[in-house]
mmCIF file with all atom_site columns, C-alpha atoms in Angstrom:
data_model
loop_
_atom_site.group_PDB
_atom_site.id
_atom_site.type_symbol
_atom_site.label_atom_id
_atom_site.label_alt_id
_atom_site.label_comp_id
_atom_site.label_asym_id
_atom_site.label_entity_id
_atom_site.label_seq_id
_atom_site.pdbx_PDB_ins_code
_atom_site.Cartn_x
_atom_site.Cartn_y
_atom_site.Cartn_z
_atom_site.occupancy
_atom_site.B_iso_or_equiv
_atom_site.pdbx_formal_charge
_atom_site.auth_seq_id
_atom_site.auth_comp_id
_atom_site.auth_asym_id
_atom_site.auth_atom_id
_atom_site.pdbx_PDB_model_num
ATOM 1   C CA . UNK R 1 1   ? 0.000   0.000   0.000   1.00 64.00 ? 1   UNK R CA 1
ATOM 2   C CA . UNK R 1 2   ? 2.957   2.767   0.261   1.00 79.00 ? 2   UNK R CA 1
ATOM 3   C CA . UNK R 1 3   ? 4.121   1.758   -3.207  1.00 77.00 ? 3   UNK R CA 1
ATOM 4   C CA . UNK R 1 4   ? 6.731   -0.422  -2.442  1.00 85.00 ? 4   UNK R CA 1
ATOM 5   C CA . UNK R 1 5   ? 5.108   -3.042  -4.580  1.00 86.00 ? 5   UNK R CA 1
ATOM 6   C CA . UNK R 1 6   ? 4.672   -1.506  -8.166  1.00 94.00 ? 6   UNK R CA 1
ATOM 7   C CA . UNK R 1 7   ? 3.953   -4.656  -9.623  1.00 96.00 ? 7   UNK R CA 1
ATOM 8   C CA . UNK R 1 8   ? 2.195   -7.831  -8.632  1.00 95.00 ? 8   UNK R CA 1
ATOM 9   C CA . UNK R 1 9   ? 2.925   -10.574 -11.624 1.00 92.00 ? 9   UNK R CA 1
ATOM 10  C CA . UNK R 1 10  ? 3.571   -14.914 -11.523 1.00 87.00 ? 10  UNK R CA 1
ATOM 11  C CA . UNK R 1 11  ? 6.568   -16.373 -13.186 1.00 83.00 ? 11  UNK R CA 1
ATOM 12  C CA . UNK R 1 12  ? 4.482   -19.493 -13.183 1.00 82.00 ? 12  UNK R CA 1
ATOM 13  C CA . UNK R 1 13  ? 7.180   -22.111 -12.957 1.00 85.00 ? 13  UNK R CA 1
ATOM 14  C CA . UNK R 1 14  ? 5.200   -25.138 -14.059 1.00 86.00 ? 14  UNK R CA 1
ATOM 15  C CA . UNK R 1 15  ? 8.132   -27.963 -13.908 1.00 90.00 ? 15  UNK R CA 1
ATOM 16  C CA . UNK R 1 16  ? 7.589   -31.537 -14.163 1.00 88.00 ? 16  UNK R CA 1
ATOM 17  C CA . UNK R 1 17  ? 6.222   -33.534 -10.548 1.00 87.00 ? 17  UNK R CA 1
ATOM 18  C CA . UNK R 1 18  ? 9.876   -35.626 -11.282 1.00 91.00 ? 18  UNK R CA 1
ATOM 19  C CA . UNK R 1 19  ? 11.673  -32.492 -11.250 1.00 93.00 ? 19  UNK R CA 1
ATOM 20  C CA . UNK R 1 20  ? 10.280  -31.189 -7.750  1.00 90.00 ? 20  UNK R CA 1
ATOM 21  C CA . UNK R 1 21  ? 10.563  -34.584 -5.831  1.00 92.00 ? 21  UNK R CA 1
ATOM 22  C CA . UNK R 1 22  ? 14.320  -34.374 -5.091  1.00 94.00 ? 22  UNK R CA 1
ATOM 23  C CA . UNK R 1 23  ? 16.340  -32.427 -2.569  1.00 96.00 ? 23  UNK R CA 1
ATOM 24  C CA . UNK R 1 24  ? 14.856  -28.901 -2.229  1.00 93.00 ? 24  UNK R CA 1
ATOM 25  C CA . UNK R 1 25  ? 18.617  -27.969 -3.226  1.00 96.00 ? 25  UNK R CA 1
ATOM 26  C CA . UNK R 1 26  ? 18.388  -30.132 -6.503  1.00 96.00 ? 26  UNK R CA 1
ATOM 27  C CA . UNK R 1 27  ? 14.775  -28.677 -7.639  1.00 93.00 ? 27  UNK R CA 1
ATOM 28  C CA . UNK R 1 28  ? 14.438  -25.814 -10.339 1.00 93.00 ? 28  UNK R CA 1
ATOM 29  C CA . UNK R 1 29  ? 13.036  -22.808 -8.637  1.00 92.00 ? 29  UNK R CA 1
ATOM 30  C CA . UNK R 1 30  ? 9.147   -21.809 -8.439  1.00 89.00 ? 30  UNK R CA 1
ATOM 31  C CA . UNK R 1 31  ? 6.167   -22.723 -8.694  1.00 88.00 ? 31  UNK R CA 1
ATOM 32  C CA . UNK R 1 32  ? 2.472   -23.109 -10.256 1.00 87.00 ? 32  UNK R CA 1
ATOM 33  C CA . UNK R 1 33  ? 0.650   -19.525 -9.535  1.00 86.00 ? 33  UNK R CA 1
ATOM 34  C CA . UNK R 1 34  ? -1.461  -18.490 -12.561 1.00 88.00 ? 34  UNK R CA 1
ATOM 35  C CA . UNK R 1 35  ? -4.510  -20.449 -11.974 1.00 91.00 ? 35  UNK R CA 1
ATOM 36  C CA . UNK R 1 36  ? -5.095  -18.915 -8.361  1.00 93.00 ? 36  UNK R CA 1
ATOM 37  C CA . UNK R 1 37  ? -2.671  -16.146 -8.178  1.00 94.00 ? 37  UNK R CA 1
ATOM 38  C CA . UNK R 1 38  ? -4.808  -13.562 -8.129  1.00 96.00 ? 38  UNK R CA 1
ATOM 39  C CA . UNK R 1 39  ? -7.174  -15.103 -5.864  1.00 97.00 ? 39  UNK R CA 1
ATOM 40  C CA . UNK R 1 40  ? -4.120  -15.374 -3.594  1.00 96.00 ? 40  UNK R CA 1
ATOM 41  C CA . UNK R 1 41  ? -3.244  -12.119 -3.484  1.00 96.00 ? 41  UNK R CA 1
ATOM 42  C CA . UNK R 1 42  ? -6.873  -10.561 -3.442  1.00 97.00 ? 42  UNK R CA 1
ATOM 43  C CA . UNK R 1 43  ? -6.978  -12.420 -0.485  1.00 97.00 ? 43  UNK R CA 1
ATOM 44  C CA . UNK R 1 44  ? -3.413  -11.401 1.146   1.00 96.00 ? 44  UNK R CA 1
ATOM 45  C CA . UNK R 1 45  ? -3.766  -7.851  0.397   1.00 96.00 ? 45  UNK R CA 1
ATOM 46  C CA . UNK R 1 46  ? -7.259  -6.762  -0.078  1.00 97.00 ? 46  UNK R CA 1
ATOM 47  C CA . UNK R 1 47  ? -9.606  -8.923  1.632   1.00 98.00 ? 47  UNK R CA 1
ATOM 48  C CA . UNK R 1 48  ? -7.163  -8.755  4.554   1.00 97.00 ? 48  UNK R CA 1
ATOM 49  C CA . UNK R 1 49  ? -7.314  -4.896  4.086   1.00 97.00 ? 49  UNK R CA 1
ATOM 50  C CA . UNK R 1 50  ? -3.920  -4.341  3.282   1.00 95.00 ? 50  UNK R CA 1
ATOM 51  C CA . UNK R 1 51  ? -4.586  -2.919  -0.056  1.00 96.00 ? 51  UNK R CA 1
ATOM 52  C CA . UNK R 1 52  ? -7.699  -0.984  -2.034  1.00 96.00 ? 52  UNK R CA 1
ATOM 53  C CA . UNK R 1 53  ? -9.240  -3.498  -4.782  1.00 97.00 ? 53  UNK R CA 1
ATOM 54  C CA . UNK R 1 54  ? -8.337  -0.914  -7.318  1.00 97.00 ? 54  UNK R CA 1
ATOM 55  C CA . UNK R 1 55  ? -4.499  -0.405  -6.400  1.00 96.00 ? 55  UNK R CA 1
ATOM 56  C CA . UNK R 1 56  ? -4.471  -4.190  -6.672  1.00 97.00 ? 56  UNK R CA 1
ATOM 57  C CA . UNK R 1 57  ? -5.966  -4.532  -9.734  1.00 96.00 ? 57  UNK R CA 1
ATOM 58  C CA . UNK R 1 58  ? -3.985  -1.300  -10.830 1.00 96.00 ? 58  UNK R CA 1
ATOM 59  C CA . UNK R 1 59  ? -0.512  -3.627  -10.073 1.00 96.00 ? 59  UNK R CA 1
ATOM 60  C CA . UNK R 1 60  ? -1.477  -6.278  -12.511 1.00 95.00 ? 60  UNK R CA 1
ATOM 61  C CA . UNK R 1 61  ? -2.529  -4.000  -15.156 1.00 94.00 ? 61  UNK R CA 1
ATOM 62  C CA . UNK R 1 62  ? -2.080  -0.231  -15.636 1.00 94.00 ? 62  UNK R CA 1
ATOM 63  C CA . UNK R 1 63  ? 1.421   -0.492  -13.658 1.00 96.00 ? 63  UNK R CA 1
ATOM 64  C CA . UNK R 1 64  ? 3.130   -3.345  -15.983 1.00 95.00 ? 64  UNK R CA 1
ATOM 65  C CA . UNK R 1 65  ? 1.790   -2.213  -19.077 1.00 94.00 ? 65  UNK R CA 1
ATOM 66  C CA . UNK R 1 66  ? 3.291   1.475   -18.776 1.00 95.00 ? 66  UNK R CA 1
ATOM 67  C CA . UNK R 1 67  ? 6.423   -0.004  -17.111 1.00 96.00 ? 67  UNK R CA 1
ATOM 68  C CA . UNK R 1 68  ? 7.066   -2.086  -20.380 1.00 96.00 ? 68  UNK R CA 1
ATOM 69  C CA . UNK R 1 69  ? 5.760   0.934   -22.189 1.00 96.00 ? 69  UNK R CA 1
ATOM 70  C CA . UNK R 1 70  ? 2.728   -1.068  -23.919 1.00 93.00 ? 70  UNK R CA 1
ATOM 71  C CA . UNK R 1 71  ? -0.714  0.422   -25.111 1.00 89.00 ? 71  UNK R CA 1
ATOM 72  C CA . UNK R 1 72  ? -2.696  -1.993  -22.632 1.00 90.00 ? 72  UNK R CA 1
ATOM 73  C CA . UNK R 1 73  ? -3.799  -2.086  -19.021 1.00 88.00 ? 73  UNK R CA 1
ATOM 74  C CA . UNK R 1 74  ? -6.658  0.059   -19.593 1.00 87.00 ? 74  UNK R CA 1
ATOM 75  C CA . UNK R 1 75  ? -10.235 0.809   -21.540 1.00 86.00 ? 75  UNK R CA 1
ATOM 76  C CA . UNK R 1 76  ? -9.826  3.531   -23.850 1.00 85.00 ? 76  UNK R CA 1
ATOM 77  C CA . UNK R 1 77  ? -11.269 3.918   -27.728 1.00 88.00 ? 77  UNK R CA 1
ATOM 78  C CA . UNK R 1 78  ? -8.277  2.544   -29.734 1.00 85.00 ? 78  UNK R CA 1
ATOM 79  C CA . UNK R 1 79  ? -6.613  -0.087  -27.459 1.00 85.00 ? 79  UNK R CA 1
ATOM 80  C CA . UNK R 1 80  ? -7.090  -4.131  -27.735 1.00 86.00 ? 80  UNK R CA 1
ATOM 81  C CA . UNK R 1 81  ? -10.325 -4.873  -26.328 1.00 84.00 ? 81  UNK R CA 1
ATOM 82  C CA . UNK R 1 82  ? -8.809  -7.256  -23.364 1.00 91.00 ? 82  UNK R CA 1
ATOM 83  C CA . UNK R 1 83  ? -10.801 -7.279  -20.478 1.00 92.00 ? 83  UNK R CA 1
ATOM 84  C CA . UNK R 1 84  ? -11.033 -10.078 -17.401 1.00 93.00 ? 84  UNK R CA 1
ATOM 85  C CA . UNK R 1 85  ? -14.446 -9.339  -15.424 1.00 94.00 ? 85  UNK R CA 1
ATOM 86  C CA . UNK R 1 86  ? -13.926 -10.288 -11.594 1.00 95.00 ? 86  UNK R CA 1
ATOM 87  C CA . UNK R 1 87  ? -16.253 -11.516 -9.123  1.00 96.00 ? 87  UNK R CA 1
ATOM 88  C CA . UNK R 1 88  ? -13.474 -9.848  -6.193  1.00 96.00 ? 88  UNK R CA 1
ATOM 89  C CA . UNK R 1 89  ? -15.867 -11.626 -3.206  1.00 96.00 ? 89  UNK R CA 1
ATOM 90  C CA . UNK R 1 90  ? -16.628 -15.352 -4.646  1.00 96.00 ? 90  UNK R CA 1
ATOM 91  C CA . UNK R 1 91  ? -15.449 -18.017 -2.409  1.00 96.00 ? 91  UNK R CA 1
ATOM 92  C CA . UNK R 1 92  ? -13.875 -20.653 -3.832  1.00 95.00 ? 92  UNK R CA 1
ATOM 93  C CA . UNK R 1 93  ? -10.845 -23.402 -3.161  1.00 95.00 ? 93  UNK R CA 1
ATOM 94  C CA . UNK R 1 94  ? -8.313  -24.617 -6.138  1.00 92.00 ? 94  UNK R CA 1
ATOM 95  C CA . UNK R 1 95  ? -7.766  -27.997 -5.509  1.00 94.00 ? 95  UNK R CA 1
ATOM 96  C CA . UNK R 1 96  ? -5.325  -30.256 -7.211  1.00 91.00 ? 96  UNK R CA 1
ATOM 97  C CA . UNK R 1 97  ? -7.315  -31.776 -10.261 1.00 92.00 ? 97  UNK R CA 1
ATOM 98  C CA . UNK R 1 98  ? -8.548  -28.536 -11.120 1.00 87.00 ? 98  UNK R CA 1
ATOM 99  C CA . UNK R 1 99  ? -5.235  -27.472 -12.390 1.00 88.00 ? 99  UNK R CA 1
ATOM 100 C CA . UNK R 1 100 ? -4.189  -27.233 -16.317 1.00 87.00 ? 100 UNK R CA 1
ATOM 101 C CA . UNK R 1 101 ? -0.723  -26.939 -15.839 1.00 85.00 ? 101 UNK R CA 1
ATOM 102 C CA . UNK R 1 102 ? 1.674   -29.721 -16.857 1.00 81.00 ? 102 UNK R CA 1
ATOM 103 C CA . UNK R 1 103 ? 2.405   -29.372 -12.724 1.00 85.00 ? 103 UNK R CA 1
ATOM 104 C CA . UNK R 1 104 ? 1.213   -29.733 -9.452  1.00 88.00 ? 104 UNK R CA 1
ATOM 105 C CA . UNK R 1 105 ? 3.721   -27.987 -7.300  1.00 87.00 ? 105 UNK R CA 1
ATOM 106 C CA . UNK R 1 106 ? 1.064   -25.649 -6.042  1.00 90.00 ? 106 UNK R CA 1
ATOM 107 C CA . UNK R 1 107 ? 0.914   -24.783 -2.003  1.00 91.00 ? 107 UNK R CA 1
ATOM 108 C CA . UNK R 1 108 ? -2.298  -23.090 -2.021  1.00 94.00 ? 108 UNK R CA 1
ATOM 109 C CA . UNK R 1 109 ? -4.131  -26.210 -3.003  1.00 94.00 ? 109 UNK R CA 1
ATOM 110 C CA . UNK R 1 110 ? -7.889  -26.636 -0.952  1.00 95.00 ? 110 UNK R CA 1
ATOM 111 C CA . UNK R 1 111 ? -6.992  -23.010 0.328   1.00 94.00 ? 111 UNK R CA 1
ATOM 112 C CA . UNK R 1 112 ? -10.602 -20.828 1.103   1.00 95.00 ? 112 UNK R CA 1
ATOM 113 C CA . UNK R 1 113 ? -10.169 -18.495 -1.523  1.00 96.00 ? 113 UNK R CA 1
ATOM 114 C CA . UNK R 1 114 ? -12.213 -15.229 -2.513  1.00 97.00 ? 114 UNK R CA 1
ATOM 115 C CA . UNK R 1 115 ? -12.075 -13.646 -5.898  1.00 96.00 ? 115 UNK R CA 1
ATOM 116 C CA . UNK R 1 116 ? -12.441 -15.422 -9.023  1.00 94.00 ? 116 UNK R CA 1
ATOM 117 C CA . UNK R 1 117 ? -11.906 -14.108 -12.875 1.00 93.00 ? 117 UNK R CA 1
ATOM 118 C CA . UNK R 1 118 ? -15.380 -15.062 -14.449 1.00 94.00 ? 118 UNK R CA 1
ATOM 119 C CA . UNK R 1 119 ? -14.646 -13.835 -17.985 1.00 94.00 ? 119 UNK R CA 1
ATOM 120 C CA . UNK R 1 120 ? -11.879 -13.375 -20.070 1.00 93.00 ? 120 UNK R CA 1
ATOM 121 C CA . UNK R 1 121 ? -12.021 -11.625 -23.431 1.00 93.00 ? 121 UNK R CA 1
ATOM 122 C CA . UNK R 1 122 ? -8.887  -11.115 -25.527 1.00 93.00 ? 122 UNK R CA 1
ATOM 123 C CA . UNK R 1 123 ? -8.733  -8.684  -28.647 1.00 88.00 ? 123 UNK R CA 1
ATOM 124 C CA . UNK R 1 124 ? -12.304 -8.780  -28.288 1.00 87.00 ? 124 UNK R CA 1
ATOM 125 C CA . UNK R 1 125 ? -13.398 -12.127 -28.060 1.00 92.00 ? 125 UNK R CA 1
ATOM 126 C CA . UNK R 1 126 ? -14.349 -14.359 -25.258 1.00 93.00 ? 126 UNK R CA 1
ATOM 127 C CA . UNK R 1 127 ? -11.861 -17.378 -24.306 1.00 94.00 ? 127 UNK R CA 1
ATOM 128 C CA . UNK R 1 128 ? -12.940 -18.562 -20.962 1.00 91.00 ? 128 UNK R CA 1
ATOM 129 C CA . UNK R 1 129 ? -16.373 -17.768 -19.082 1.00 92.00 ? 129 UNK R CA 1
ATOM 130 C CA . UNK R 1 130 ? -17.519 -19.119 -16.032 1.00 89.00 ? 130 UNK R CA 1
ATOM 131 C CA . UNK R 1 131 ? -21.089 -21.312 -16.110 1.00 81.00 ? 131 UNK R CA 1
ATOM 132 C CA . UNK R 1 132 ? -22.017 -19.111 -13.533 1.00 76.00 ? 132 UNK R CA 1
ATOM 133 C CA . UNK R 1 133 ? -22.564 -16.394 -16.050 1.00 72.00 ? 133 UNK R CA 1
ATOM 134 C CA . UNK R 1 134 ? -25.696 -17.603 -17.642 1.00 63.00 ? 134 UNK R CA 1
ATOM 135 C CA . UNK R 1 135 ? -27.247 -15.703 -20.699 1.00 60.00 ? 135 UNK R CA 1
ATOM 136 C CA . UNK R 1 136 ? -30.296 -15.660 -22.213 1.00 58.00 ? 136 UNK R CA 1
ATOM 137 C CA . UNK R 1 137 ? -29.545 -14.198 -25.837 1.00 60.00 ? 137 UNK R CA 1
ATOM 138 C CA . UNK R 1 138 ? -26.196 -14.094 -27.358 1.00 60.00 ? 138 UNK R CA 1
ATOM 139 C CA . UNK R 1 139 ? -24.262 -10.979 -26.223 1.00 58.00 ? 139 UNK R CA 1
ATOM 140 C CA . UNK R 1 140 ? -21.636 -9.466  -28.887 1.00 62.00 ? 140 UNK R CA 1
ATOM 141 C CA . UNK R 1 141 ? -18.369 -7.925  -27.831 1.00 58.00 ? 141 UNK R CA 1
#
């Protein structure tokens, strides 16, 4: 909340199970985060009242895109049309065969989370929305 953190971001280190059951000295570094990072961190520093919803959502957007000097991380007439809608309250827990990655190295696995992306749309179209976001009539983008 005093800026320290400018950006909040996941290297999402998605190695092999083999490759993480060995010494902790002999394992590559990381681990799995995208899938419930940002439920993770809603949770750490907003829910916990650490951090405003909007300067945390304002570290995975605004904040990297102008650091890397790219047109995104906002709305505005002219810019790609890549939006994720969050439900910032919804309680939910990521458990283990939930996950897409190729691993499982995960520690936040049957955690109580809150805050779940429901849709995704990407350069205008819609690649993941969540069954809780029934529609009667087609909606267009």
């Amino acid at each position: 909340a005093d800026g320290t953190l400018e950006v909040l971001c996941s290297d999402h280190a998605p190695h092999c199970d083999y490759e993480k059951e060995v010494e902790f000295d002999y394992a590559p570094f990381g681990i799995t985060g995208l899938e419930n990072e940002l439920a993770v961190s809603l949770m750490q520093l907003h829910h916990s009242g650490r951090m405003k919803l909007i300067d945390v959502l304002h570290r995975y957007t605004v904040a990297p895109a102008r650091i890397l000097r790219l047109e995104k991380g906002t709305l505005a007439v002219g810019r790609d049309a890549d939006v994720t809608l969050l439900d910032p309250d919804r309680a939910w827990s990521f458990r283990r065969a939930d996950t897409r990655s190729k691993s499982t190295n995960n520690p936040f696995y049957d955690w109580p989370l809150r805050g779940l992306p429901v849709m995704t749309v990407v350069g205008g179209r819609v690649v993941h929305a969540d069954s809780s976001l029934r529609r009667e009539e087609p909606v267009s983008v």
